[in-house]
Amino acid sequence: MWADNETEVDLLGFDFLVDTLFVALTEPRLLPLTVGLLGDWGSGKSSLMRITRQELLKIRDDDESPSRYVCVEFSPWQYEDYDDVKVALMTTVLDAIGARAGRDQQEQVTRLRRFAQGLGRWGRRGGRVAVSTAQAAAPLALLAIDPSMAPQVLDVTKAGVNAAASEANKLLEDPKAKQAVSGNGTAEAITDAGRFRAEFAKVVSTLEAVDAVVVFIDDLDRCLPETVVDTFEAIRLFLNTPKTAYVLAANQAVVESAIDSRYPQLRRPDGAGIGADYLEKMLQLKVAIPPLSAPEADTYVNLLLAELRLDDEQFAKVLAETRRRREAGNLQVAFNVGMAGAVLGNVPPDLVRDLNWAASIAEVLGGGLRGNPRQLKRFLNNLLLKHRSALRRKITLDLPVLAKLMVLEEQHFSDFQRLFDWQLTAPGPISELAAAESIARGGSTTAEPDGDGDISRPDEGETADESSGARRSPASKRGRTAAQQPQVTEEVRAWVDKPHVRAWLRLEPPLGEVDLGPYFTYSRDKLAFGVAVTRLPPHLQELFTRAQAEVAGVRRLACDEIGKLPGDERVQLVEALVEVLTRRPGGPAFLAALELAERAPDTLSAICDALMRIPPEAIPRGQAGNAVRRLPADNPTVSALLDRWENSDAPGLKSVINTARQAQRRSGRH
């Protein structure tokens, strides 16, 4: 498996992005420079920075000399709730500079470090820095709000802020700061941001054989709003001097939102914040990381599998050939099983097998995970973890089958749950899945065969839903031979009609003849089946599954059948439904519970009690209005439930319930 960490080996084909950063950071005319490396979570920002850093460190006068670039790595997220982030960043940069400074510069570095550490210790000095920060930040914030602000207005604002700052500095002035550090001719202590900035610029400019100090700042989008702003302030007020560059990796939308939260009082009349404008002024260059295209995602997954199966020498050959192919552009797959044979000659059988099943799911996997490298890697890790866990129990899971099931589980869990619900009523292969595959793969089946093998048709005046073979017992559904036409119910047909389900069904390998029971064992942490469900006899399990069908006619028919069950069986089934409802209130059990309460009034109390135990935040907004329309408004238990939802702070729930109750009153329904 693969560690979920940044890497210095480029498996993503990000050479063109590394080149962009490298050219910008090594162009003296652009310095000082602040670069935003922008991309989604898991898009490869950290790895891209590390690879760029390695390229910079290679620039040196000879093999014995240090690099001409002082590269500093910093994560503000690691200092939250522990230290002042500005102090931590300044100290980290100064430590790196101190390691390259000559003897004559060490005293300056020491004085700079003392000032930085003093920011976090002394409230008086912190107060003066805050005043200095306000002097610099106020005009910037005003310009962020209105870039077209008249210069005269801005000058008046600056004058007012500076006057106030002057008075504040008098109150915060430390008498000892005016004195020399010692009486032996040592320079005065640094006491303000301007002096620090000048001294810092002097030290950087005089570093021997150093072209620039480059600071790589990661994890900014994980930080609290105050930390985000403090990081930018430290760069702008103290460290942004000639021969310096700062690369900040972040999700742009998250950082903009953090800035909006930090300055809520500066929102415009239309409610928009200043985050976008603030970031625009802070970043001189933006480098955006695009999501992986389908061929790029395919290549990345194949390289991960090759890294797992090949030795270092073989993998180095594969990487070299992949880079060569990528030079022509990343619009085609740069590595697959055929290319492995051309490079290696004899390809290990395990790698051939892995590349084959990866190719079968590549299109759906790459699209469903939005070309995100971290999600692709985590999918593969989860896949191999389940496979190896099964091997420890001497359970053989076929990797292609497991991979195909996991694609559905990761991307469309409700459909995965539906497949599992069918499995609960099947002692072996799932007949509904076989029927669905027959349709998706070009079969002509359009309805369910009756007991004699003929296609049943709706009786006169009966809808397709009402005539659905979903009413059939499990015994009539199981035990079909390969020669029989697969059974198709309205529920199966509706499932196949979903475009993503149809695409999934067409993936290799077909699963209609496979017993998937052992595979579902390794998804028990997510699946809703509970103790009460597993204790149901087969005919109640089948009825329970139909009660949660997506086809309204099938679902309502099942609820009517539940209402006619003997008392003890109805109690068992309601207990199972309540258990699933409380575990997954946003699933199909919610609508099933409402319809059952409407059609079988003796179940109303148990269902309302279960709904009362569910936090309002977990109630599905899109279906909450059905509770008002289906449950009796004059029932005290129902009234208490709806009052709880209407008076909650759950976003959107109050308005949904309020609107539905008002409509109910207007219609006169009680």
Short mmCIF file of C-alpha atoms in Angstrom, two decimals, residues 255-574:
data_model
loop_
_atom_site.label_atom_id
_atom_site.label_comp_id
_atom_site.label_asym_id
_atom_site.label_seq_id
_atom_site.Cartn_x
_atom_site.Cartn_y
_atom_site.Cartn_z
CA VAL A 255 -8.75 30.84 2.37
CA GLU A 256 -11.12 33.48 0.99
CA SER A 257 -13.81 32.28 3.37
CA ALA A 258 -11.39 32.45 6.30
CA ILE A 259 -10.52 36.05 5.45
CA ASP A 260 -14.23 36.90 5.19
CA SER A 261 -14.73 35.43 8.67
CA ARG A 262 -11.80 37.41 10.05
CA TYR A 263 -13.20 40.72 8.75
CA PRO A 264 -17.01 40.38 8.96
CA GLN A 265 -17.39 44.13 9.54
CA LEU A 266 -15.91 44.85 6.11
CA ARG A 267 -18.57 43.05 4.11
CA ARG A 268 -20.11 45.00 1.24
CA PRO A 269 -23.78 46.02 1.23
CA ASP A 270 -24.58 43.00 -0.96
CA GLY A 271 -23.11 40.67 1.70
CA ALA A 272 -19.95 39.78 -0.23
CA GLY A 273 -16.75 39.63 1.81
CA ILE A 274 -13.31 40.98 1.04
CA GLY A 275 -11.59 37.57 0.84
CA ALA A 276 -11.21 37.50 -2.94
CA ASP A 277 -9.88 41.06 -3.15
CA TYR A 278 -7.57 40.54 -0.16
CA LEU A 279 -6.06 37.44 -1.75
CA GLU A 280 -5.75 39.20 -5.11
CA LYS A 281 -3.57 41.88 -3.51
CA MET A 282 -1.49 39.46 -1.47
CA LEU A 283 -0.59 37.09 -4.32
CA GLN A 284 1.42 38.40 -7.24
CA LEU A 285 1.22 35.07 -9.07
CA LYS A 286 -1.28 32.22 -8.97
CA VAL A 287 -0.47 28.69 -10.10
CA ALA A 288 -3.61 26.53 -10.28
CA ILE A 289 -3.43 22.74 -10.10
CA PRO A 290 -6.05 21.23 -12.43
CA PRO A 291 -7.84 17.96 -11.64
CA LEU A 292 -6.39 14.94 -13.38
CA SER A 293 -7.92 14.15 -16.75
CA ALA A 294 -9.16 10.58 -17.34
CA PRO A 295 -5.90 9.51 -19.07
CA GLU A 296 -3.81 11.18 -16.34
CA ALA A 297 -5.80 9.43 -13.60
CA ASP A 298 -5.41 6.12 -15.43
CA THR A 299 -1.65 6.63 -15.71
CA TYR A 300 -1.36 7.63 -12.04
CA VAL A 301 -3.21 4.55 -10.79
CA ASN A 302 -1.13 2.29 -13.05
CA LEU A 303 2.11 3.82 -11.77
CA LEU A 304 1.03 3.30 -8.16
CA LEU A 305 0.37 -0.36 -8.89
CA ALA A 306 3.71 -0.68 -10.71
CA GLU A 307 5.51 0.89 -7.76
CA LEU A 308 3.95 -1.80 -5.57
CA ARG A 309 4.89 -4.76 -7.77
CA LEU A 310 8.29 -3.80 -9.29
CA ASP A 311 11.75 -3.52 -7.80
CA ASP A 312 13.56 -0.17 -7.80
CA GLU A 313 15.45 -0.79 -11.04
CA GLN A 314 12.35 -1.89 -12.94
CA PHE A 315 10.28 0.99 -11.62
CA ALA A 316 12.97 3.49 -12.60
CA LYS A 317 12.76 2.20 -16.18
CA VAL A 318 8.97 2.53 -16.14
CA LEU A 319 9.19 6.10 -14.82
CA ALA A 320 11.73 7.11 -17.43
CA GLU A 321 9.56 5.77 -20.26
CA THR A 322 6.46 7.40 -18.79
CA ARG A 323 8.21 10.78 -18.65
CA ARG A 324 9.30 10.37 -22.24
CA ARG A 325 5.75 9.66 -23.37
CA ARG A 326 4.40 12.58 -21.35
CA GLU A 327 6.68 15.01 -23.14
CA ALA A 328 4.30 14.78 -26.08
CA GLY A 329 1.42 15.86 -23.82
CA ASN A 330 -0.80 14.27 -21.18
CA LEU A 331 -3.84 13.70 -23.37
CA GLN A 332 -3.23 9.96 -23.63
CA VAL A 333 -2.46 7.19 -21.17
CA ALA A 334 1.30 7.19 -20.65
CA PHE A 335 1.60 3.80 -18.95
CA ASN A 336 -0.49 0.62 -19.10
CA VAL A 337 -0.01 -3.13 -19.35
CA GLY A 338 1.03 -3.00 -23.01
CA MET A 339 3.67 -0.35 -22.35
CA ALA A 340 4.89 -2.34 -19.33
CA GLY A 341 5.59 -5.27 -21.64
CA ALA A 342 7.48 -3.05 -24.07
CA VAL A 343 9.67 -1.63 -21.29
CA LEU A 344 10.20 -4.67 -19.07
CA GLY A 345 9.79 -7.62 -21.41
CA ASN A 346 8.55 -10.05 -18.79
CA VAL A 347 5.88 -8.33 -16.67
CA PRO A 348 5.18 -9.86 -13.23
CA PRO A 349 1.83 -11.73 -13.32
CA ASP A 350 0.54 -9.83 -10.29
CA LEU A 351 1.12 -6.51 -12.07
CA VAL A 352 -0.62 -7.77 -15.24
CA ARG A 353 -3.65 -8.76 -13.16
CA ASP A 354 -3.68 -5.43 -11.29
CA LEU A 355 -3.37 -3.34 -14.45
CA ASN A 356 -6.18 -5.28 -16.09
CA TRP A 357 -8.75 -4.76 -13.33
CA ALA A 358 -7.61 -1.14 -12.92
CA ALA A 359 -8.25 -0.56 -16.63
CA SER A 360 -11.80 -1.91 -16.31
CA ILE A 361 -12.81 0.66 -13.68
CA ALA A 362 -10.51 3.53 -14.64
CA GLU A 363 -13.11 5.63 -16.46
CA VAL A 364 -15.74 5.52 -13.72
CA LEU A 365 -13.19 5.75 -10.90
CA GLY A 366 -11.38 8.75 -12.37
CA GLY A 367 -14.60 10.61 -13.08
CA GLY A 368 -16.27 9.80 -9.77
CA LEU A 369 -13.29 10.92 -7.70
CA ARG A 370 -12.99 14.12 -9.75
CA GLY A 371 -9.40 13.40 -10.76
CA ASN A 372 -8.19 13.84 -7.18
CA PRO A 373 -4.85 12.04 -6.56
CA ARG A 374 -5.35 11.62 -2.82
CA GLN A 375 -8.80 10.09 -3.24
CA LEU A 376 -7.50 7.74 -5.91
CA LYS A 377 -4.67 6.62 -3.63
CA ARG A 378 -7.01 6.15 -0.67
CA PHE A 379 -9.37 4.08 -2.81
CA LEU A 380 -6.51 1.75 -3.74
CA ASN A 381 -5.34 1.53 -0.12
CA ASN A 382 -8.85 0.68 1.05
CA LEU A 383 -9.17 -1.92 -1.70
CA LEU A 384 -5.94 -3.71 -0.78
CA LEU A 385 -6.69 -3.42 2.94
CA LYS A 386 -9.99 -5.27 2.48
CA HIS A 387 -8.38 -7.87 0.22
CA ARG A 388 -5.51 -8.62 2.60
CA SER A 389 -7.83 -8.65 5.63
CA ALA A 390 -9.91 -11.30 3.90
CA LEU A 391 -6.81 -13.38 3.13
CA ARG A 392 -5.96 -13.47 6.84
CA ARG A 393 -9.33 -15.19 7.37
CA LYS A 394 -8.70 -17.49 4.41
CA ILE A 395 -11.47 -15.75 2.47
CA THR A 396 -10.71 -15.29 -1.20
CA LEU A 397 -12.03 -12.05 -2.66
CA ASP A 398 -11.47 -11.52 -6.35
CA LEU A 399 -9.81 -8.13 -6.76
CA PRO A 400 -11.70 -7.11 -9.92
CA VAL A 401 -15.05 -7.96 -8.25
CA LEU A 402 -14.07 -6.14 -5.05
CA ALA A 403 -12.87 -3.11 -7.01
CA LYS A 404 -16.10 -2.87 -8.99
CA LEU A 405 -18.22 -3.10 -5.84
CA MET A 406 -16.09 -0.46 -4.11
CA VAL A 407 -16.59 1.95 -7.02
CA LEU A 408 -20.34 1.81 -6.34
CA GLU A 409 -19.80 2.00 -2.58
CA GLU A 410 -17.52 5.06 -2.78
CA GLN A 411 -19.50 7.04 -5.35
CA HIS A 412 -23.17 6.06 -4.93
CA PHE A 413 -23.67 4.53 -1.50
CA SER A 414 -27.47 4.48 -1.59
CA ASP A 415 -27.31 2.24 -4.67
CA PHE A 416 -24.72 0.08 -2.92
CA GLN A 417 -27.12 -0.20 0.02
CA ARG A 418 -29.89 -1.24 -2.39
CA LEU A 419 -27.65 -4.01 -3.72
CA PHE A 420 -27.00 -5.17 -0.17
CA ASP A 421 -30.72 -5.15 0.66
CA TRP A 422 -31.27 -7.52 -2.25
CA GLN A 423 -28.40 -9.69 -1.03
CA LEU A 424 -30.11 -10.08 2.36
CA THR A 425 -32.91 -12.02 0.70
CA ALA A 426 -30.63 -14.06 -1.58
CA PRO A 427 -28.82 -17.22 -0.42
CA GLY A 428 -26.42 -16.83 -3.36
CA PRO A 429 -26.17 -14.67 -6.49
CA ILE A 430 -28.58 -11.72 -6.63
CA SER A 431 -31.28 -12.30 -9.26
CA GLU A 432 -32.15 -8.58 -9.36
CA LEU A 433 -28.53 -7.78 -10.22
CA ALA A 434 -28.51 -10.39 -12.98
CA ALA A 435 -31.68 -8.87 -14.43
CA ALA A 436 -30.23 -5.37 -14.22
CA GLU A 437 -27.05 -6.48 -16.01
CA SER A 438 -29.14 -8.10 -18.73
CA ILE A 439 -30.84 -4.77 -19.43
CA ALA A 440 -27.70 -2.63 -19.17
CA ARG A 441 -25.64 -4.92 -21.36
CA GLY A 442 -28.17 -5.00 -24.18
CA GLY A 443 -30.73 -7.60 -23.10
CA SER A 444 -34.32 -7.21 -24.26
CA THR A 445 -36.04 -8.08 -21.00
CA THR A 446 -38.81 -5.57 -20.23
CA ALA A 447 -40.90 -7.24 -17.52
CA GLU A 448 -40.80 -10.07 -15.06
CA PRO A 449 -41.63 -13.61 -16.22
CA ASP A 450 -44.46 -15.33 -14.41
CA GLY A 451 -44.21 -18.79 -12.96
CA ASP A 452 -44.49 -20.39 -16.42
CA GLY A 453 -41.79 -18.21 -17.94
CA ASP A 454 -44.20 -15.88 -19.78
CA ILE A 455 -43.86 -12.13 -19.48
CA SER A 456 -46.59 -10.84 -17.16
CA ARG A 457 -48.56 -7.79 -18.27
CA PRO A 458 -50.62 -5.36 -16.20
CA ASP A 459 -54.30 -6.25 -15.98
CA GLU A 460 -56.76 -3.79 -17.43
CA GLY A 461 -56.84 -0.66 -15.27
CA GLU A 462 -53.73 -1.70 -13.35
CA THR A 463 -50.46 0.24 -13.46
CA ALA A 464 -47.10 -1.35 -14.09
CA ASP A 465 -46.09 -0.61 -10.50
CA GLU A 466 -49.18 -2.39 -9.15
CA SER A 467 -48.64 -5.45 -11.31
CA SER A 468 -44.95 -5.60 -10.43
CA GLY A 469 -43.55 -8.98 -9.64
CA ALA A 470 -41.96 -7.42 -6.55
CA ARG A 471 -44.89 -9.06 -4.70
CA ARG A 472 -43.53 -12.50 -5.47
CA SER A 473 -42.08 -14.62 -2.69
CA PRO A 474 -38.36 -15.30 -2.44
CA ALA A 475 -38.95 -18.93 -3.42
CA SER A 476 -40.40 -17.85 -6.76
CA LYS A 477 -37.42 -15.61 -7.43
CA ARG A 478 -34.52 -17.90 -6.61
CA GLY A 479 -33.13 -20.96 -8.23
CA ARG A 480 -33.35 -19.84 -11.84
CA THR A 481 -31.22 -21.67 -14.39
CA ALA A 482 -28.90 -20.05 -16.88
CA ALA A 483 -31.39 -20.74 -19.63
CA GLN A 484 -34.17 -18.74 -17.99
CA GLN A 485 -34.75 -15.09 -18.73
CA PRO A 486 -33.62 -12.89 -15.80
CA GLN A 487 -36.46 -11.54 -13.66
CA VAL A 488 -37.16 -7.82 -13.95
CA THR A 489 -39.35 -5.86 -11.57
CA GLU A 490 -40.28 -2.21 -11.73
CA GLU A 491 -37.81 -1.58 -8.92
CA VAL A 492 -34.97 -3.16 -10.91
CA ARG A 493 -35.97 -1.26 -14.04
CA ALA A 494 -35.99 2.05 -12.14
CA TRP A 495 -32.55 1.24 -10.71
CA VAL A 496 -31.08 0.51 -14.13
CA ASP A 497 -32.57 3.71 -15.54
CA LYS A 498 -30.11 5.76 -13.47
CA PRO A 499 -27.27 6.69 -15.85
CA HIS A 500 -24.51 6.09 -13.28
CA VAL A 501 -25.94 2.67 -12.36
CA ARG A 502 -26.22 1.66 -16.03
CA ALA A 503 -22.58 2.71 -16.58
CA TRP A 504 -21.50 0.74 -13.52
CA LEU A 505 -23.38 -2.38 -14.62
CA ARG A 506 -21.51 -2.34 -17.92
CA LEU A 507 -18.12 -2.47 -16.20
CA GLU A 508 -16.17 -5.71 -16.17
CA PRO A 509 -16.54 -8.20 -14.64
CA PRO A 510 -20.29 -9.01 -14.61
CA LEU A 511 -21.54 -9.86 -11.11
CA GLY A 512 -24.95 -11.40 -11.74
CA GLU A 513 -23.68 -14.96 -11.16
CA VAL A 514 -21.38 -14.10 -8.24
CA ASP A 515 -22.28 -14.66 -4.59
CA LEU A 516 -21.46 -11.22 -3.16
CA GLY A 517 -22.17 -12.10 0.46
CA PRO A 518 -18.48 -12.36 1.50
CA TYR A 519 -17.73 -9.01 -0.16
CA PHE A 520 -20.37 -7.15 1.82
CA THR A 521 -18.77 -8.44 5.02
CA TYR A 522 -16.02 -5.85 4.58
CA SER A 523 -18.44 -2.91 4.33
CA ARG A 524 -20.33 -3.61 7.56
CA ASP A 525 -19.20 -0.32 9.10
CA LYS A 526 -21.38 1.59 6.62
CA LEU A 527 -24.24 -0.71 5.72
CA ALA A 528 -27.53 -0.44 7.55
CA PHE A 529 -28.86 -3.89 8.40
CA GLY A 530 -28.81 -4.12 12.20
CA VAL A 531 -29.64 -7.01 14.49
CA ALA A 532 -33.40 -6.71 14.06
CA VAL A 533 -33.11 -6.96 10.27
CA THR A 534 -30.91 -10.06 10.28
CA ARG A 535 -33.35 -11.84 12.60
CA LEU A 536 -36.26 -11.45 10.20
CA PRO A 537 -37.41 -14.62 8.44
CA PRO A 538 -36.80 -14.65 4.67
CA HIS A 539 -40.30 -13.60 3.62
CA LEU A 540 -40.19 -10.58 5.98
CA GLN A 541 -36.71 -9.63 4.79
CA GLU A 542 -38.01 -9.56 1.22
CA LEU A 543 -41.00 -7.46 2.29
CA PHE A 544 -38.70 -5.17 4.27
CA THR A 545 -36.56 -4.61 1.16
CA ARG A 546 -39.60 -3.79 -0.99
CA ALA A 547 -40.86 -1.33 1.62
CA GLN A 548 -37.75 0.79 0.96
CA ALA A 549 -37.98 0.60 -2.82
CA GLU A 550 -37.47 3.71 -4.91
CA VAL A 551 -40.53 2.92 -7.03
CA ALA A 552 -43.52 4.45 -5.25
CA GLY A 553 -45.98 1.74 -6.33
CA VAL A 554 -43.74 -1.06 -5.05
CA ARG A 555 -43.12 0.75 -1.78
CA ARG A 556 -46.79 1.51 -1.10
CA LEU A 557 -47.89 -2.00 -1.95
CA ALA A 558 -45.33 -3.36 0.51
CA CYS A 559 -46.57 -1.00 3.24
CA ASP A 560 -50.13 -2.23 2.65
CA GLU A 561 -48.92 -5.82 2.99
CA ILE A 562 -47.15 -4.97 6.25
CA GLY A 563 -50.40 -3.56 7.62
CA LYS A 564 -52.10 -6.92 6.96
CA LEU A 565 -49.42 -9.04 8.65
CA PRO A 566 -50.16 -10.91 11.88
CA GLY A 567 -49.41 -8.77 14.93
CA ASP A 568 -46.15 -10.46 15.94
CA GLU A 569 -44.70 -10.30 12.41
CA ARG A 570 -45.70 -6.66 12.01
CA VAL A 571 -43.96 -5.81 15.28
CA GLN A 572 -40.77 -7.52 14.11
CA LEU A 573 -40.76 -5.67 10.81
CA VAL A 574 -41.49 -2.29 12.39
#
